[in-house]
Coordinates of C-alpha atoms in Angstrom, one line a residue:
M1 CA -21.3 16.9 10.5
E2 CA -23.0 14.6 7.9
V3 CA -20.9 13.0 5.3
P4 CA -22.8 10.6 3.0
F5 CA -21.1 7.6 1.6
V6 CA -21.8 9.0 -1.8
T7 CA -23.8 11.8 -3.4
F8 CA -24.0 13.1 -6.9
R9 CA -25.3 16.5 -6.0
P10 CA -22.0 18.5 -6.5
M11 CA -21.5 16.9 -9.9
E12 CA -25.1 17.3 -10.9
K13 CA -25.1 21.0 -10.0
E14 CA -21.9 21.6 -11.9
L15 CA -23.0 19.8 -15.1
D16 CA -26.7 20.7 -15.0
K17 CA -26.7 22.8 -18.1
E18 CA -24.7 20.3 -20.2
I19 CA -26.9 17.4 -19.1
R20 CA -30.1 19.2 -19.8
A21 CA -28.8 20.3 -23.2
A22 CA -27.9 16.6 -24.0
F23 CA -31.5 15.6 -23.1
E24 CA -33.0 18.3 -25.3
T25 CA -30.8 17.3 -28.2
V26 CA -32.0 13.7 -28.1
Y27 CA -35.6 14.6 -27.4
S28 CA -35.7 17.0 -30.3
N29 CA -34.2 14.5 -32.7
S30 CA -36.9 11.9 -31.8
W31 CA -34.4 9.0 -32.3
Y32 CA -33.8 7.0 -29.2
I33 CA -31.9 3.8 -30.1
E34 CA -28.7 3.4 -32.2
G35 CA -28.6 6.9 -33.4
E36 CA -26.1 9.8 -33.8
E37 CA -25.4 10.3 -30.1
D38 CA -24.6 6.6 -29.6
G39 CA -22.1 6.8 -32.5
K40 CA -20.5 10.0 -31.1
F41 CA -20.0 8.5 -27.6
E42 CA -18.6 5.2 -28.9
K43 CA -16.1 7.0 -31.0
A44 CA -15.1 9.4 -28.2
F45 CA -14.8 6.7 -25.6
A46 CA -12.8 4.4 -27.8
E47 CA -10.4 7.3 -28.4
Y48 CA -10.3 8.1 -24.7
I49 CA -9.4 4.5 -23.7
G50 CA -7.0 4.1 -26.7
M51 CA -8.8 1.2 -28.5
D52 CA -10.1 1.2 -32.1
Y53 CA -13.7 0.1 -31.4
C54 CA -16.3 0.7 -28.7
V55 CA -19.7 -1.0 -28.7
G56 CA -22.3 0.4 -26.3
C57 CA -24.7 -1.9 -24.5
G58 CA -27.3 -2.0 -21.7
N59 CA -25.0 -2.4 -18.7
G60 CA -21.5 -3.6 -17.5
L61 CA -22.6 -7.2 -17.1
D62 CA -23.7 -7.4 -20.7
A63 CA -20.4 -5.8 -21.8
L64 CA -18.6 -8.8 -20.5
V65 CA -21.2 -11.4 -21.6
L66 CA -21.2 -10.1 -25.1
A67 CA -17.4 -10.2 -25.3
L68 CA -17.3 -13.8 -24.1
K69 CA -19.9 -14.8 -26.6
A70 CA -18.1 -12.9 -29.5
L71 CA -15.0 -14.9 -28.6
G72 CA -16.9 -18.2 -28.8
I73 CA -16.5 -19.0 -25.1
G74 CA -19.3 -21.1 -23.8
A75 CA -20.3 -24.6 -22.6
G76 CA -17.4 -26.8 -21.6
D77 CA -15.0 -23.8 -21.3
E78 CA -13.5 -22.4 -18.2
V79 CA -12.7 -18.7 -17.4
I80 CA -10.5 -17.6 -14.6
V81 CA -11.8 -14.8 -12.4
P82 CA -10.7 -13.3 -9.1
S83 CA -12.4 -14.7 -6.0
N84 CA -12.7 -11.1 -4.6
T85 CA -14.9 -9.0 -6.8
Y86 CA -18.5 -8.0 -7.5
I87 CA -20.6 -11.0 -8.6
A88 CA -21.2 -9.6 -12.1
T89 CA -17.8 -10.8 -13.2
A90 CA -18.7 -14.4 -12.3
L91 CA -22.3 -14.1 -13.7
A92 CA -20.9 -13.0 -17.0
V93 CA -19.1 -16.3 -17.4
T94 CA -22.1 -18.2 -16.2
Y95 CA -24.5 -16.4 -18.7
A96 CA -22.1 -17.2 -21.5
G97 CA -22.4 -20.9 -20.6
A98 CA -18.8 -21.4 -19.4
D99 CA -17.6 -22.5 -16.0
V100 CA -16.2 -20.1 -13.4
V101 CA -12.7 -20.7 -11.9
F102 CA -11.9 -18.6 -8.9
V103 CA -8.3 -17.5 -8.1
E104 CA -7.4 -15.6 -4.9
P105 CA -6.3 -12.0 -4.8
D106 CA -3.1 -10.4 -3.5
I107 CA -4.0 -9.3 0.0
K108 CA -2.2 -6.0 -0.5
T109 CA -3.9 -4.9 -3.7
Y110 CA -7.1 -6.9 -3.5
N111 CA -6.7 -7.7 -7.2
I112 CA -6.1 -11.2 -8.7
D113 CA -2.7 -12.6 -7.8
P114 CA -0.8 -13.4 -11.0
A115 CA 1.4 -15.9 -9.1
L116 CA -1.7 -18.1 -8.5
I117 CA -3.2 -18.1 -12.0
E118 CA -1.1 -20.8 -13.7
A119 CA -2.0 -23.5 -11.2
S120 CA -5.7 -23.1 -12.1
I121 CA -5.2 -23.4 -15.8
T122 CA -6.6 -26.7 -17.4
G123 CA -7.2 -27.9 -20.9
K124 CA -10.6 -26.3 -20.7
T125 CA -9.4 -22.8 -19.8
K126 CA -10.1 -20.3 -22.5
A127 CA -9.7 -16.9 -20.8
I128 CA -8.5 -14.9 -17.8
M129 CA -10.8 -12.1 -16.7
P130 CA -8.8 -9.7 -14.4
V131 CA -10.9 -7.1 -12.5
H132 CA -9.3 -3.7 -11.9
L133 CA -11.0 -3.5 -8.5
Y134 CA -11.9 -0.3 -6.7
G135 CA -10.3 1.7 -9.6
Q136 CA -6.8 0.2 -9.3
A137 CA -5.0 -1.6 -12.2
C138 CA -4.2 -5.3 -11.9
D139 CA -0.5 -6.3 -12.5
M140 CA -1.0 -6.8 -16.2
D141 CA 2.5 -7.8 -17.4
P142 CA 2.6 -11.2 -15.7
I143 CA -1.1 -11.8 -16.6
M144 CA -0.5 -11.2 -20.3
K145 CA 2.7 -13.3 -20.2
I146 CA 0.7 -16.3 -18.7
A147 CA -2.1 -15.8 -21.2
G148 CA 0.4 -15.7 -24.1
E149 CA 2.2 -18.9 -23.0
H150 CA -1.1 -20.8 -22.7
N151 CA -2.9 -19.2 -25.7
L152 CA -5.6 -17.7 -23.6
Y153 CA -7.8 -14.6 -24.1
V154 CA -7.6 -11.8 -21.6
I155 CA -10.9 -9.9 -21.1
E156 CA -10.5 -7.0 -18.7
D157 CA -13.3 -6.1 -16.3
C158 CA -12.9 -2.3 -16.1
A159 CA -16.3 -1.6 -14.5
Q160 CA -14.7 0.4 -11.6
A161 CA -11.6 1.9 -13.3
H162 CA -12.5 4.4 -16.0
G163 CA -9.2 6.2 -16.7
A164 CA -6.9 4.2 -14.5
T165 CA -3.5 3.3 -15.8
Y166 CA -0.9 0.6 -15.6
K167 CA 2.7 1.8 -16.1
G168 CA 1.2 4.8 -17.8
R169 CA -1.1 2.9 -20.2
K170 CA -4.8 3.0 -19.7
I171 CA -6.4 -0.2 -18.5
G172 CA -8.8 -1.7 -21.1
T173 CA -6.1 -1.8 -23.7
F174 CA -4.2 -5.0 -22.7
G175 CA -6.7 -7.7 -23.4
I176 CA -8.6 -8.8 -26.6
A177 CA -11.6 -6.9 -25.1
A178 CA -12.6 -5.0 -22.0
G179 CA -16.0 -4.3 -20.4
F180 CA -17.0 -1.1 -18.8
S181 CA -20.0 -0.3 -16.6
F182 CA -21.6 3.2 -16.6
Y183 CA -23.9 2.5 -13.6
P184 CA -24.6 6.0 -12.1
G185 CA -22.2 5.5 -9.2
K186 CA -19.2 4.8 -11.4
N187 CA -16.5 7.4 -12.1
L188 CA -18.1 7.8 -15.5
G189 CA -21.7 7.2 -14.8
A190 CA -24.9 7.4 -16.9
L191 CA -28.3 8.5 -15.5
G192 CA -29.4 4.9 -15.5
D193 CA -27.9 1.5 -16.6
A194 CA -25.4 1.5 -19.4
G195 CA -22.2 -0.2 -20.5
A196 CA -19.7 -0.7 -23.3
T197 CA -17.1 -3.1 -24.6
V198 CA -13.9 -1.9 -26.2
T199 CA -11.6 -3.9 -28.5
G200 CA -9.0 -3.4 -31.1
D201 CA -10.4 -6.1 -33.4
K202 CA -13.1 -5.1 -35.9
Q203 CA -14.4 -8.6 -36.3
I204 CA -15.0 -9.0 -32.6
A205 CA -16.6 -5.6 -32.4
D206 CA -19.0 -6.5 -35.2
K207 CA -19.9 -9.7 -33.4
I208 CA -20.4 -7.9 -30.1
R209 CA -22.7 -5.4 -31.8
A210 CA -24.6 -8.2 -33.5
Y211 CA -25.0 -10.3 -30.3
G212 CA -26.4 -7.2 -28.5
N213 CA -28.9 -6.5 -31.3
Y214 CA -30.8 -9.8 -31.3
G215 CA -28.0 -11.5 -33.2
C216 CA -28.5 -9.3 -36.3
D217 CA -25.8 -8.3 -38.7
Y218 CA -28.5 -6.3 -40.6
K219 CA -32.2 -5.8 -40.0
Y220 CA -34.2 -9.1 -39.7
H221 CA -31.2 -11.2 -40.6
H222 CA -30.2 -13.1 -37.4
I223 CA -26.8 -14.9 -37.6
Y224 CA -26.5 -15.5 -33.8
K225 CA -28.9 -16.3 -31.0
G226 CA -28.4 -12.9 -29.5
N227 CA -30.2 -10.7 -27.0
N228 CA -31.3 -7.1 -26.6
S229 CA -28.6 -5.0 -25.0
R230 CA -28.1 -1.6 -26.6
L231 CA -26.9 1.8 -25.4
D232 CA -29.9 4.2 -25.7
E233 CA -29.4 7.7 -27.1
F234 CA -30.2 9.5 -23.9
Q235 CA -27.5 7.7 -21.9
A236 CA -25.0 8.0 -24.7
A237 CA -25.6 11.8 -24.8
F238 CA -25.3 12.1 -21.0
L239 CA -22.1 10.1 -21.1
S240 CA -20.6 12.2 -23.8
A241 CA -21.3 15.3 -21.7
K242 CA -19.6 13.7 -18.7
L243 CA -16.7 12.2 -20.5
K244 CA -15.1 15.6 -21.1
H245 CA -14.8 16.1 -17.4
L246 CA -13.7 12.6 -16.4
D247 CA -10.0 13.2 -16.1
R248 CA -10.6 16.4 -14.0
M249 CA -13.0 14.6 -11.7
N250 CA -10.6 11.6 -11.4
T251 CA -7.9 14.1 -10.4
A252 CA -10.2 15.4 -7.6
R253 CA -10.7 11.8 -6.4
K254 CA -6.9 11.3 -6.3
A255 CA -6.6 14.4 -4.2
I256 CA -9.1 13.0 -1.7
A257 CA -7.3 9.7 -1.6
R258 CA -4.0 11.4 -1.0
K259 CA -5.4 13.2 2.0
Y260 CA -6.8 9.9 3.4
L261 CA -3.5 8.1 2.8
E262 CA -1.5 10.8 4.5
G263 CA -4.0 11.7 7.3
I264 CA -5.3 8.3 8.6
K265 CA -2.8 7.1 11.2
N266 CA -4.9 4.7 13.2
P267 CA -2.9 1.4 13.8
L268 CA -6.2 -0.5 13.7
I269 CA -6.7 0.5 10.1
T270 CA -5.2 -1.1 7.0
L271 CA -5.0 1.5 4.3
P272 CA -5.0 0.7 0.5
F273 CA -1.7 -0.2 -1.0
V274 CA -0.8 1.4 -4.3
P275 CA 2.0 -0.4 -6.3
D276 CA 4.5 1.6 -8.3
Y277 CA 2.9 0.4 -11.5
A278 CA -0.6 1.7 -10.8
D279 CA -2.3 5.1 -11.0
P280 CA -5.7 4.4 -9.4
V281 CA -8.8 6.5 -10.0
W282 CA -10.3 5.6 -6.6
H283 CA -13.8 4.5 -7.5
I284 CA -13.8 3.0 -4.0
F285 CA -11.5 3.9 -1.1
A286 CA -11.4 0.5 0.8
I287 CA -9.9 0.3 4.2
R288 CA -9.8 -2.9 6.4
C289 CA -10.3 -3.3 10.1
D290 CA -10.6 -6.5 12.2
R291 CA -13.4 -4.8 14.2
K292 CA -15.3 -3.8 11.1
D293 CA -18.8 -3.7 12.7
E294 CA -17.7 -1.6 15.6
L295 CA -15.9 0.9 13.3
Q296 CA -18.9 1.2 11.1
K297 CA -21.2 1.8 14.0
F298 CA -18.8 4.4 15.3
L299 CA -18.7 6.2 12.0
R300 CA -22.4 5.9 11.5
D301 CA -23.1 7.5 14.9
A302 CA -20.8 10.3 13.8
G303 CA -22.8 10.9 10.7
I304 CA -20.4 9.2 8.2
G305 CA -21.7 6.8 5.6
T306 CA -19.9 3.6 4.8
N307 CA -20.4 0.5 2.7
N308 CA -18.9 -3.0 2.4
H309 CA -17.4 -4.3 -0.9
Y310 CA -18.3 -7.2 -0.6
P311 CA -19.7 -8.7 2.6
I312 CA -20.2 -12.3 1.2
P313 CA -17.6 -13.6 -1.2
M314 CA -18.8 -15.1 -4.4
H315 CA -18.0 -18.7 -3.7
L316 CA -20.2 -18.6 -0.6
Q317 CA -23.2 -16.9 -2.3
E318 CA -26.2 -19.2 -2.5
C319 CA -26.5 -18.8 -6.3
Y320 CA -23.1 -20.6 -6.6
K321 CA -23.7 -23.3 -4.0
D322 CA -23.8 -25.8 -6.9
L323 CA -20.0 -25.3 -7.2
G324 CA -19.6 -27.1 -3.9
F325 CA -17.3 -24.5 -2.1
K326 CA -17.3 -24.1 1.6
E327 CA -16.0 -21.5 4.1
G328 CA -12.2 -21.7 4.2
D329 CA -11.8 -22.6 0.5
F330 CA -10.7 -19.0 -0.5
P331 CA -9.4 -17.6 2.8
V332 CA -8.0 -14.3 1.3
A333 CA -11.3 -13.4 -0.3
E334 CA -13.0 -14.3 3.0
L335 CA -10.7 -12.2 5.0
I336 CA -11.3 -9.2 2.8
S337 CA -15.0 -9.7 3.0
R338 CA -14.9 -9.8 6.8
T339 CA -12.8 -6.7 7.2
E340 CA -13.4 -4.3 4.3
I341 CA -15.1 -1.0 4.8
S342 CA -15.5 1.6 2.1
I343 CA -15.4 5.2 3.3
P344 CA -16.8 8.3 1.5
M345 CA -15.2 9.0 -1.9
Y346 CA -17.0 11.1 -4.4
Y347 CA -16.4 14.2 -6.6
G348 CA -17.2 17.4 -4.7
M349 CA -16.2 16.3 -1.1
T350 CA -15.1 19.4 0.8
D351 CA -11.9 19.7 2.7
E352 CA -14.0 19.9 5.9
Q353 CA -15.7 16.7 5.1
I354 CA -12.5 14.9 4.3
D355 CA -10.8 16.1 7.5
Y356 CA -13.8 15.1 9.5
V357 CA -13.7 11.6 8.2
I358 CA -9.9 11.3 8.8
N359 CA -10.3 12.7 12.4
K360 CA -13.1 10.4 13.3
I361 CA -11.3 7.3 11.9
N362 CA -8.2 8.3 13.9
E363 CA -10.4 8.6 17.1
F364 CA -11.6 5.0 16.9
T365 CA -10.0 2.9 19.6

C-alpha cells in the first residue's frame, strides 16, 4: 500500500465546485487586489478566531514581520522565540531589524518552555513570540504572566495551528497580535502563498495594513517605509470557501491522531504528548525515534511517506552563524532535530491507510 506523507486530492475533490465558483466570482469581477473578497475573508477569519481585526498579507512570514513593525520593534530590540521551530519565526525578527533570542522547548510538548523564558529577558527585550508548533497550543497562562510582569508584547505564531485551543480559547487571541500562514499545506491552506495577522487593536491593524501596502495610509501618501504584501482576491476567495469546512476537517485530523495515539505501541517510538490545557488540530503528527534514519527507510520501503520537522535547528543554520552558536548550545532543540519524524496526517486518509501506518510502525524493531 502507498500512503503519501500528504496529499490534497481528497479535499480538492470534495471542494471542487466551491473552489471553481470562487475563481469564477473573482475572475468575473475583474478586481484582483484589495477587493470585496479580501474584505469578506478578513471579516470571517477575524470572527472565527475571535479577534476584532484581520489583515491579509502575502504569506505567514510577512504576517509576523508586519506585526513586529507595527509595534515599533526594530534595531536594538530583542525578541524571544523558541529554539525549536521553522526558521520563518526567527527570520521575521531579523527582517524587522531586531535580534533573535532563542529559548529551549519543553521536550514533552516541543513548544517553548515558559520556565526558561524569564532568564533570557534583558533590558532590550520587547516581545515574546511563542509558536503553537505542529498545531498544539503553547502554555499561554505563564507566558502572558511573564509578559505582563516585564511589560512585553506577546505575538503569537499560529502558522500551524488554525483552530487550535488553549483551555477552550482559540489561540491567536492571547497576544497583542498573531500571525497565520495559509501556505497550501496548512490546515487552512490557500492555492498559493497567503497569510494574515489578527489583532484586537484597530491602531495596530491600521499600521499593519499600511506597512503591507507600501507604507500608505491612503493612495500615494506614504507614512512608513513599507513593503508590498497583500492578500490577493483569488486566494481570499479560496480561503473563504475552505474556512467553512475548517472545523470539520480539523475534527477528521483529530480522529486520525486518536487512532495513532491508541494504536502505536512500539517502545522505540515516542508519541506526541497532549497536555490537559491543549486541544491540538494536528497540522503535523510528530513522533520521535533514536533510530530515525532506519525507521524512515523502513517506512519508505513500505510505501509510507515521512518528513522531518526540522532536521537542522535554527541556531546551527548557516544563515545564523553570525550569532556564534555551536552544537550543544541548545541541546533540547538538537535532540528533537535528530529524532523527529513526521508521519502521514492529512484530511481524507482512509481507515486502511491509518491502520497500515500503525501496523508498519509497530513492526519496526
